[in-house]
Coordinates of C-alpha atoms in Angstrom, one line a residue:
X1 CA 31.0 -50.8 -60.6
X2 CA 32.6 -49.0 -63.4
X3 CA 36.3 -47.6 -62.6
X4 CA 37.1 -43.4 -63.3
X5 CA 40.1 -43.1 -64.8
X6 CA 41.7 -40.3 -63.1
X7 CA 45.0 -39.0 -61.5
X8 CA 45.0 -38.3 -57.9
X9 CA 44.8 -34.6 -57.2
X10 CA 48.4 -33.1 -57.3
X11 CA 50.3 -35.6 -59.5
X12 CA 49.8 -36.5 -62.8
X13 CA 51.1 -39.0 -66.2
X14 CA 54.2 -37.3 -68.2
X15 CA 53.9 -38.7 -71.9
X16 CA 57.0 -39.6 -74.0
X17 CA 57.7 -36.1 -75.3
X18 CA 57.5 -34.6 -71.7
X19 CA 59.0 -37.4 -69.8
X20 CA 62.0 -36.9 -72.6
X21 CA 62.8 -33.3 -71.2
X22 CA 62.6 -34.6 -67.6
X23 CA 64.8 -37.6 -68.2
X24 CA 67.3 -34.4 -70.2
X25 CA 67.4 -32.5 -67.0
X26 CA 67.7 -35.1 -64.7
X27 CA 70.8 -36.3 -66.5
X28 CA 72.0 -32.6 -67.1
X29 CA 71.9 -32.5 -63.4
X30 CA 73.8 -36.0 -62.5
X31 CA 76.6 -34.7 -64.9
X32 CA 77.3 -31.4 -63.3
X33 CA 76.1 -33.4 -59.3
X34 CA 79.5 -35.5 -60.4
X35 CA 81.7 -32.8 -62.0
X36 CA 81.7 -31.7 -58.5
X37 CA 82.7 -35.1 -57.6
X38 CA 79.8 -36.4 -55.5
X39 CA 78.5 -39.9 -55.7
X40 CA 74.7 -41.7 -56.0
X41 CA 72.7 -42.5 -53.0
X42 CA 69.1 -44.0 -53.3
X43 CA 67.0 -44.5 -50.3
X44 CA 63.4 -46.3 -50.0
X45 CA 60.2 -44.1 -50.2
X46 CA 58.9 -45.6 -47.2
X47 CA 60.2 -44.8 -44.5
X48 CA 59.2 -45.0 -40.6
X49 CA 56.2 -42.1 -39.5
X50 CA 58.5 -41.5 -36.2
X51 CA 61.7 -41.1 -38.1
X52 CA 60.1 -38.3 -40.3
X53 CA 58.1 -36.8 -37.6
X54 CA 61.2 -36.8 -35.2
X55 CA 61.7 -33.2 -33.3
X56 CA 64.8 -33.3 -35.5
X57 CA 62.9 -33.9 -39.0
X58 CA 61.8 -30.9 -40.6
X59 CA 59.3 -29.2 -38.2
X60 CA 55.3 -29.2 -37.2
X61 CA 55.1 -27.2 -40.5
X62 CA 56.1 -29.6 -42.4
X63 CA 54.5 -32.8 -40.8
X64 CA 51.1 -31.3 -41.5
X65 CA 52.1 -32.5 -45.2
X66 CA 53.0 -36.2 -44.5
X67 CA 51.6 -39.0 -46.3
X68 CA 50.9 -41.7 -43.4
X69 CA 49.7 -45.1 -43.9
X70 CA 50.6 -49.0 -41.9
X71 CA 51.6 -52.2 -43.6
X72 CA 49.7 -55.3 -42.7
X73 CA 52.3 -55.7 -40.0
X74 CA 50.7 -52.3 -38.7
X75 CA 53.8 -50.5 -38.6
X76 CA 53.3 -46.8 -39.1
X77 CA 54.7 -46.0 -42.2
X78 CA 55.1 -42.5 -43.8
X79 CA 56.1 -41.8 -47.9
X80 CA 59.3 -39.7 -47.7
X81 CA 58.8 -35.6 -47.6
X82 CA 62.4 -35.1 -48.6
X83 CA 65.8 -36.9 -48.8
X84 CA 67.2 -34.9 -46.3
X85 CA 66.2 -37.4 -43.1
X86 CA 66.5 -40.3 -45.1
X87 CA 70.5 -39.0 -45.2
X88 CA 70.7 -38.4 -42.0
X89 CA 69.3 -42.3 -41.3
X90 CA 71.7 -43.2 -43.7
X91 CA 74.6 -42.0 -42.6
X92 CA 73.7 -43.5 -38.9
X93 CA 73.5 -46.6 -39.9
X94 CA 76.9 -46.4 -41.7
X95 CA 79.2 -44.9 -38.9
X96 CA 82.5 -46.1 -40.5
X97 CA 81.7 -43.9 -43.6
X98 CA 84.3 -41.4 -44.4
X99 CA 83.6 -37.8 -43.8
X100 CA 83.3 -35.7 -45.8
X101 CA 80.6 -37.3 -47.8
X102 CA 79.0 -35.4 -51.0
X103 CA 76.3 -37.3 -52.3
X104 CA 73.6 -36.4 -54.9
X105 CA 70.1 -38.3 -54.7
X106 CA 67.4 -37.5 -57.6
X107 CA 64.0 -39.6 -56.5
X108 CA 60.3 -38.8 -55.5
X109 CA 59.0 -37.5 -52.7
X110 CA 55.8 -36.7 -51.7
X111 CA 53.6 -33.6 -49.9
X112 CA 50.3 -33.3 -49.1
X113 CA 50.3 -29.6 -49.4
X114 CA 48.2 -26.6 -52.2
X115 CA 48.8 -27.7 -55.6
X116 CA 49.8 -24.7 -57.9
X117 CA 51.5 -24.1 -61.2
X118 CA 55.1 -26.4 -61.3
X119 CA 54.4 -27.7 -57.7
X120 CA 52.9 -31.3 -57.2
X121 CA 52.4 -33.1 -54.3
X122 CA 54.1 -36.5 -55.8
X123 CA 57.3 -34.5 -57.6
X124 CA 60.8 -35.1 -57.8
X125 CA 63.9 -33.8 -55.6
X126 CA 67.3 -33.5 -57.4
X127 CA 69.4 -33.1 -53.9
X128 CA 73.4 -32.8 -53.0
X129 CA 74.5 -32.8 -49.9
X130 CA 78.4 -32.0 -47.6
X131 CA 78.2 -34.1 -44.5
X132 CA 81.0 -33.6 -42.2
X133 CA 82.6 -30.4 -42.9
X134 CA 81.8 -26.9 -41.3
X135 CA 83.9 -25.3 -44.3
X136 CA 82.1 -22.3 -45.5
X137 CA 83.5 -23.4 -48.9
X138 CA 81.3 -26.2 -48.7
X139 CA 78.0 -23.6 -49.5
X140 CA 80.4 -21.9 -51.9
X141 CA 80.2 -25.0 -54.0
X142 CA 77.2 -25.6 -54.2
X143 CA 76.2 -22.3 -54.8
X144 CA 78.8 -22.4 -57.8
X145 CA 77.2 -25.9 -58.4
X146 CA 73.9 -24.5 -59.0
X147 CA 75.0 -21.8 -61.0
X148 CA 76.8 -24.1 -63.6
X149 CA 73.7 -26.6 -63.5
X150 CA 71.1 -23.9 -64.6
X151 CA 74.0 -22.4 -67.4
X152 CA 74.0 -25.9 -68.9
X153 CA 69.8 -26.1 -69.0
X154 CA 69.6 -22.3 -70.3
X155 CA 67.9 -20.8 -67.4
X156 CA 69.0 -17.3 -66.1
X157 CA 68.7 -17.4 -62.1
X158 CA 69.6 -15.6 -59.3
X159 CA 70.5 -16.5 -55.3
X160 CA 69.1 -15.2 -52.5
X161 CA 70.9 -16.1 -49.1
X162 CA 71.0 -15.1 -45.3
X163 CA 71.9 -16.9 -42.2
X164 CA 69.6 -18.2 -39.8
X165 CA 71.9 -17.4 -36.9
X166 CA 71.8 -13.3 -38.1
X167 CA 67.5 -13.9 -38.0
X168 CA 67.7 -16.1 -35.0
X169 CA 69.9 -12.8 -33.7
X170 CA 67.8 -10.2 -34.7
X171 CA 64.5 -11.5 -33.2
X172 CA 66.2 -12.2 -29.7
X173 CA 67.2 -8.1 -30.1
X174 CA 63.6 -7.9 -31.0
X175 CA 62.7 -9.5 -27.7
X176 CA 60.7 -12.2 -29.4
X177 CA 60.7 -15.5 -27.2
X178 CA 62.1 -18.2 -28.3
X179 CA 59.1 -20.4 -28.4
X180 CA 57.7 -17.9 -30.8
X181 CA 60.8 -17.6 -32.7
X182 CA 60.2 -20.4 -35.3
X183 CA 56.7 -18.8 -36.0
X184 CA 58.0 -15.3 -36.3
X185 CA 60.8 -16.6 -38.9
X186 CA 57.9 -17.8 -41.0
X187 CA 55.9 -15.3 -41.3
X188 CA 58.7 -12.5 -41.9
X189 CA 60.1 -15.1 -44.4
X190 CA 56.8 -14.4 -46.7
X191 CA 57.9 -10.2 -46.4
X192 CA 58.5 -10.0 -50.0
X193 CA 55.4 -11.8 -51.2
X194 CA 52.7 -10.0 -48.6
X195 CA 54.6 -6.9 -47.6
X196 CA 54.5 -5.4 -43.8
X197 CA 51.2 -5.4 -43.4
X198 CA 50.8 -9.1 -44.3
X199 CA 53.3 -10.1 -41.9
X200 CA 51.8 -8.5 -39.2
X201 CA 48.3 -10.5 -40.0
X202 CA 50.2 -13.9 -40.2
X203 CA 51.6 -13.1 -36.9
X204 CA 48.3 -12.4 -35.5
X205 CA 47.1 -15.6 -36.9
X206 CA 50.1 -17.4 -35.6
X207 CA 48.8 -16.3 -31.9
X208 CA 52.4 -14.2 -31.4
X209 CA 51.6 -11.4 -28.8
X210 CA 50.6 -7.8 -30.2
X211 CA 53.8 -6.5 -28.2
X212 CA 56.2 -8.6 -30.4
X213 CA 53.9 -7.6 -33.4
X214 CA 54.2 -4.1 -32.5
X215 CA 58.4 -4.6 -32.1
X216 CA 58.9 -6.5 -35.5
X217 CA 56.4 -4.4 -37.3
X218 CA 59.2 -1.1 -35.9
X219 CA 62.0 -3.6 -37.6
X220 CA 60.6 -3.8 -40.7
X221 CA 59.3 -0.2 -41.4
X222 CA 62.4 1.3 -40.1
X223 CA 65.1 1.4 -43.2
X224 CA 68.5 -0.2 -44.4
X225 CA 68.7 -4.0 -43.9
X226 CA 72.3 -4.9 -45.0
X227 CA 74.6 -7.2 -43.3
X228 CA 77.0 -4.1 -42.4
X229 CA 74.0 -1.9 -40.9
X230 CA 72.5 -4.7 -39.4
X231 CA 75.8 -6.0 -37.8
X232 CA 76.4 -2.5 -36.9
X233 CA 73.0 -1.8 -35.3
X234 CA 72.5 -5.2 -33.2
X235 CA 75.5 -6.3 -30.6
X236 CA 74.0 -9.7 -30.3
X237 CA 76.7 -12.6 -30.7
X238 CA 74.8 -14.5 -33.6
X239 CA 74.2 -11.4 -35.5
X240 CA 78.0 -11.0 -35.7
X241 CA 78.3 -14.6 -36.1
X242 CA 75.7 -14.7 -38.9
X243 CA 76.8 -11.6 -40.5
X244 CA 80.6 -12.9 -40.4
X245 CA 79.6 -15.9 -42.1
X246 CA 78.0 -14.5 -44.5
X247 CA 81.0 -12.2 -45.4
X248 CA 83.2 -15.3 -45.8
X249 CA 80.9 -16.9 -47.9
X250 CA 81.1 -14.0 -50.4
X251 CA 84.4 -14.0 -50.4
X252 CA 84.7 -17.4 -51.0
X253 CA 82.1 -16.7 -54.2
X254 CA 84.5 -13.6 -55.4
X255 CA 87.2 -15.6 -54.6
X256 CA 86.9 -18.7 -56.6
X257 CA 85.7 -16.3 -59.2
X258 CA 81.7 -17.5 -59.3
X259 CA 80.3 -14.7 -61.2
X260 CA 76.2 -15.8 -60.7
X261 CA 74.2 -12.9 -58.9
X262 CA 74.4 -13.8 -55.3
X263 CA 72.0 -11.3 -53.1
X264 CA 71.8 -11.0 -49.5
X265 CA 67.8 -11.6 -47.8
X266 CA 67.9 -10.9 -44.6
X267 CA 64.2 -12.0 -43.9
X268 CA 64.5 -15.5 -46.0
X269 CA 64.2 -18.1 -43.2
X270 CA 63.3 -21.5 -45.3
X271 CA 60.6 -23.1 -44.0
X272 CA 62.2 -26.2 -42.1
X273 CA 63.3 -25.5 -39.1
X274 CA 66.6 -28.4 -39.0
X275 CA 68.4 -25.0 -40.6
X276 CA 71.3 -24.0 -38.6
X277 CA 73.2 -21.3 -40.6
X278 CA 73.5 -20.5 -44.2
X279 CA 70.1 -20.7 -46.1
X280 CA 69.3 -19.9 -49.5
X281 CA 67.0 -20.2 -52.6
X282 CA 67.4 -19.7 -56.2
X283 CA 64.6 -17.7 -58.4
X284 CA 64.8 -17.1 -62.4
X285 CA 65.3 -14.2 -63.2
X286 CA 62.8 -13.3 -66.0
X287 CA 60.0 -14.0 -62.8
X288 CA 58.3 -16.2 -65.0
X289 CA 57.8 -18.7 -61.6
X290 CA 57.8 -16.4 -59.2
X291 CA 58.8 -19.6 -56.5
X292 CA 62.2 -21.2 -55.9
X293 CA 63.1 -23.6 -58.6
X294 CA 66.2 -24.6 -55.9
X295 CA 66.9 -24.0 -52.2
X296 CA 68.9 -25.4 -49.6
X297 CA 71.0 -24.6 -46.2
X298 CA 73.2 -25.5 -43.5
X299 CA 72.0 -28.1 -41.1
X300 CA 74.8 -28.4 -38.3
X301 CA 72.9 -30.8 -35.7
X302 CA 69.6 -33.2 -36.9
X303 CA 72.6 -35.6 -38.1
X304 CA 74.2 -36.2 -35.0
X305 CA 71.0 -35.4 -33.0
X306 CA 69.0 -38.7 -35.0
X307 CA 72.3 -40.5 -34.0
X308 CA 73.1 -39.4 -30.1
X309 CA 76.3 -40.3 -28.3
X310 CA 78.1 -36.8 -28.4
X311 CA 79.6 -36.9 -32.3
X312 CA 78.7 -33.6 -34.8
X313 CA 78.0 -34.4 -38.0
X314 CA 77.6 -31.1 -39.7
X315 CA 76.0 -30.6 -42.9
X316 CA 74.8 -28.6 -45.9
X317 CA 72.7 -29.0 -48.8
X318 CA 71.1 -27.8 -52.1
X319 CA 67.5 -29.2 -53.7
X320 CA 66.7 -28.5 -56.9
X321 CA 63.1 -29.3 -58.3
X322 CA 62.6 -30.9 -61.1
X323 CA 59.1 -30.7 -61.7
X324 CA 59.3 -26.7 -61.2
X325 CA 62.4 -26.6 -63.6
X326 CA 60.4 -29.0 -66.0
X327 CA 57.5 -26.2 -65.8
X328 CA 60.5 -23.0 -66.4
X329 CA 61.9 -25.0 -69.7
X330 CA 58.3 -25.1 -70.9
X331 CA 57.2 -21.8 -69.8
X332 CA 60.2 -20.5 -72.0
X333 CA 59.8 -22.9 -74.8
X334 CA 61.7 -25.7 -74.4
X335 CA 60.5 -28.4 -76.5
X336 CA 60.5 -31.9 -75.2
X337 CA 63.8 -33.9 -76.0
X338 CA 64.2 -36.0 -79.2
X339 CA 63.6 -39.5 -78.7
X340 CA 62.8 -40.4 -82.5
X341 CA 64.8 -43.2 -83.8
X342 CA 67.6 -42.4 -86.0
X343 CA 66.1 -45.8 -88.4
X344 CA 63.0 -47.5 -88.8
X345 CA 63.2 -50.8 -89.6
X346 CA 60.6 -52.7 -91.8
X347 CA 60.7 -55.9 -92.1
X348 CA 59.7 -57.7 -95.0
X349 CA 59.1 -61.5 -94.3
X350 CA 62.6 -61.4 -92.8
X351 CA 61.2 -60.7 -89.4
X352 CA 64.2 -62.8 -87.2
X353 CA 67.2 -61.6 -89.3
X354 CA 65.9 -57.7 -89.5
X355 CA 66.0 -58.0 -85.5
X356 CA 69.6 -58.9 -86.2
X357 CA 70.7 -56.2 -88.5
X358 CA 68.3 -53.3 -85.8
X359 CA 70.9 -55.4 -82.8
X360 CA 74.2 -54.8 -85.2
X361 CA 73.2 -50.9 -85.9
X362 CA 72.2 -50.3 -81.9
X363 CA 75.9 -51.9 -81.1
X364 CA 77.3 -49.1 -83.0
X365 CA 74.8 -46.5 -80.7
X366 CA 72.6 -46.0 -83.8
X367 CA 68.6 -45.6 -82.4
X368 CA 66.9 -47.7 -84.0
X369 CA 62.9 -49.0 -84.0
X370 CA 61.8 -52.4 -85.6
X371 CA 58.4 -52.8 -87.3
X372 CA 56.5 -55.6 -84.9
X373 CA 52.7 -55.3 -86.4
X374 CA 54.0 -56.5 -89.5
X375 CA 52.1 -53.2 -91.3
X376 CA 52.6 -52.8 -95.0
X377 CA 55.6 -51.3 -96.3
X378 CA 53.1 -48.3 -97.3
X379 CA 51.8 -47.9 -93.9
X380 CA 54.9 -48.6 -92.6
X381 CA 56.3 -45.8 -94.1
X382 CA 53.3 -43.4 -93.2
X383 CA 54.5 -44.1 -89.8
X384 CA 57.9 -43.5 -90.2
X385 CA 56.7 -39.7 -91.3
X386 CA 54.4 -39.1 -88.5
X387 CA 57.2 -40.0 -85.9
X388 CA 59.5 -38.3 -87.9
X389 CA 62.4 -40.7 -88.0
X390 CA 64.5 -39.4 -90.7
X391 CA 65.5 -43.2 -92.2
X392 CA 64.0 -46.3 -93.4
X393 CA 65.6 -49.5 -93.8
X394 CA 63.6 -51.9 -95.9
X395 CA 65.0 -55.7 -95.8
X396 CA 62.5 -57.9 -97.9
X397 CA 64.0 -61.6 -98.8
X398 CA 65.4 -59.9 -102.4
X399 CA 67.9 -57.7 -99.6
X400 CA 68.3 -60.9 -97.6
X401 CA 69.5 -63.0 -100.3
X402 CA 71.3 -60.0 -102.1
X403 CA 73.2 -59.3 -98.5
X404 CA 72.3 -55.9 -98.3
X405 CA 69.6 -53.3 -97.5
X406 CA 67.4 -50.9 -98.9
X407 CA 68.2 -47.4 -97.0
X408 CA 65.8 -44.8 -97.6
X409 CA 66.0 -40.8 -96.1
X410 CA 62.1 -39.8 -95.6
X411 CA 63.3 -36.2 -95.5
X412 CA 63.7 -36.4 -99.2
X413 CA 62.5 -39.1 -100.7
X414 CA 65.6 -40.4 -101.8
X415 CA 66.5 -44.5 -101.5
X416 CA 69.7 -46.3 -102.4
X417 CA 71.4 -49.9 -101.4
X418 CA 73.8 -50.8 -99.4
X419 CA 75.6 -53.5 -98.7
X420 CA 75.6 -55.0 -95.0
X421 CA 79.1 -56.4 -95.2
X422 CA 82.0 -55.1 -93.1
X423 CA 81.1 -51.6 -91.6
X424 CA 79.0 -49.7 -95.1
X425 CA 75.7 -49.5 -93.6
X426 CA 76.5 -48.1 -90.6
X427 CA 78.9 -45.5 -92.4
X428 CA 76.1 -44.7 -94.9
X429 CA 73.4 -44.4 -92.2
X430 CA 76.0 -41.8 -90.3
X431 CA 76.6 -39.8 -93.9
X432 CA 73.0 -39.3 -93.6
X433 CA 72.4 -38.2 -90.0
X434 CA 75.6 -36.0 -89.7

């Protein structure tokens, strides 16, 4: 039987000239992830089905999307949904590691969940994370982190936070029970896409009780949602704790001088329920994705929870997308990154020492590709022009035996020789690309 060459639905092949902007703004991100002084983790793909389906993972919600599958052992296995649990694993197998711990992870996970412009269901997470401090400074960094990351790849953003302990708060005021809570969080976290009347269907569908319906539906048709009117409204003791923290996190932002537009949302829940405080999600701001290209929280307890014993291990983190940022750059124009060689070189019957001189001039960081079909120097150089690699160096057995080259800029036709002793051709070659 013949074999359909196809992707499977929700990933897909990046070719040269994409994969080049990925590869630019996954190494955009690792040099601002260590400007900020955190170090590499990598964890395995596979990970254990009742590790990532714990109570303490990210929710029913998010389970639903888990790729399961056994080993010929018949373990149950699962592919990772985030890097989030695979942390949290981490950092209980390593007890003596020292706290606080900031460590960035850029690697693939997967989600069997709709498919839709910039989201895939194979796609890559870009992810920091504070383990071991309850600092509110901690989400002031990487809130300032994320702001410096999107100045460097030229994308205009804003932040949206809240505090899951305000919501948690204002539902209990509400009178929602708390085993409708998590429901009710997810459906008024979708306000601003579907509106009042929306929410009030998804909580219909969620099987929440028409008297809570009837109370949130009050809520959210009755005014002025800021943290001050809000804290002033509801007595509760984690809407003042919510609405407190949020009020040192914004100082902390004006403080350290973060200029980025930082909003407040009081509705915006995140959809995993490990979130414990602080939450937040980061939009461009021209709207051309209307989703988060970024999100994160606070997530105070599935550490030490995974672990037991008694010990806290509190936490908080940032994700950026890379797949959704890829589709923003090229939504906006963003042309893939320039992986051309800097040199072409053609060998003419000198096949062994022109892989010698292409060695010397990568040494000096020169990019450089060698002629391996043995094409014709006229082909060769056809070539050359459809890649667009600026220089050709031609080294026949007359350069060989002369001890030098024959350098030639495609751009305009031009050739000249030059000697290969000492450092001339690597000189002349950087006249020519500077």
């Amino acid at each position: 039987m013949e074999t359909t060459l196809r992707n499977v639905k929700g990933t897909k092949d990046f070719l040269p000239q994409e994969q080049g902007l990925r590869n630019y703004i996954r190494r955009t991100l690792e040099e601002v992830f260590e400007t900020y002084g955190c170090k590499p983790l990598e964890t395995p793909m596979l990970q254990y089905y009742d590790l990532l389906a714990s109570k303490y993972g990210g929710g029913a919600e998010i389970v639903k999307e888990v790729y399961r599958l056994s080993d010929q052992g018949e373990r149950e296995l699962a592919l990772r949904y985030d890097l989030t649990v695979p942390l949290a694993k981490v950092v209980g197998m390593n007890p003596e590691m020292r706290l606080p711990f900031k460590r960035y992870e850029i690697g693939k996970v997967f989600r069997d969940g709709p498919v839709k412009p910039g989201r895939f269901r194979e796609f890559v997470q870009c992810d920091v994370d504070i383990v071991g401090t309850s600092s509110m400074l901690a989400e002031a960094e990487l809130i300032s982190m994320a702001f410096a990351a999107f100045e460097r790849l030229g994308l205009d953003v804003y932040v949206e936070v809240n505090n899951r302990k305000l919501l948690s708060g204002l539902l209990q005021a509400l009178g929602v029970a708390e085993e409708q809570a998590e429901g009710v969080m997810l459906s008024l976290d979708k306000l601003k896409k579907i509106g009042v009347d929306g929410v009030v269907d998804d909580l219909r569908l969620r099987g929440i009780d028409e008297e809570t319906i009837a109370a949130v539906a009050a809520f959210l048709q009755s005014g002025e949602w800021t943290m001050d009117s809000l804290a002033g409204r509801f007595a509760e003791p984690l809407v003042q704790e919510g609405v407190a923290e949020l009020h040192e996190l914004f100082a902390c932002l004006k403080g350290a001088g973060v200029s980025g537009d930082v909003r407040f949302a009081p509705f915006l829940a995140r959809g995993l329920s490990i979130y414990t405080g602080t939450v937040y999600e980061i939009f461009l701001r021209d709207g051309r994705i209307t989703s988060s290209i970024g999100s994160g929280g606070r997530y105070d307890r599935i550490i030490g929870q995974f672990l037991g014993g008694g010990r806290q291990y509190p936490a908080v983190g940032i994700s950026f997308g890379l797949d959704v940022i890829l589709t923003a750059l090229t939504m906006g124009g963003a042309e893939g990154a320039d992986n051309r060689a800097d040199v072409f070189v053609v060998p003419l019957g000198t096949e062994a020492d022109a892989l010698g001189v292409a060695n010397r001039l990568r040494a000096a960081g020169i990019r450089v590709e060698l002629e391996l079909s043995g094409r014709r120097l006229k082909k060769a150089l056809d070539y050359a022009n459809r890649e667009r690699i600026p220089l050709v160096l031609i080294y026949g057995e007359n350069e060989r035996d002369a001890g030098a080259v024959t350098l030639r800029d495609m751009r305009f036709g031009e050739e000249r020789t030059v000697a290969l002793a000492g450092d001339r051709l690597v000189d002349a070659i950087a006249q020519l690309l500077s």
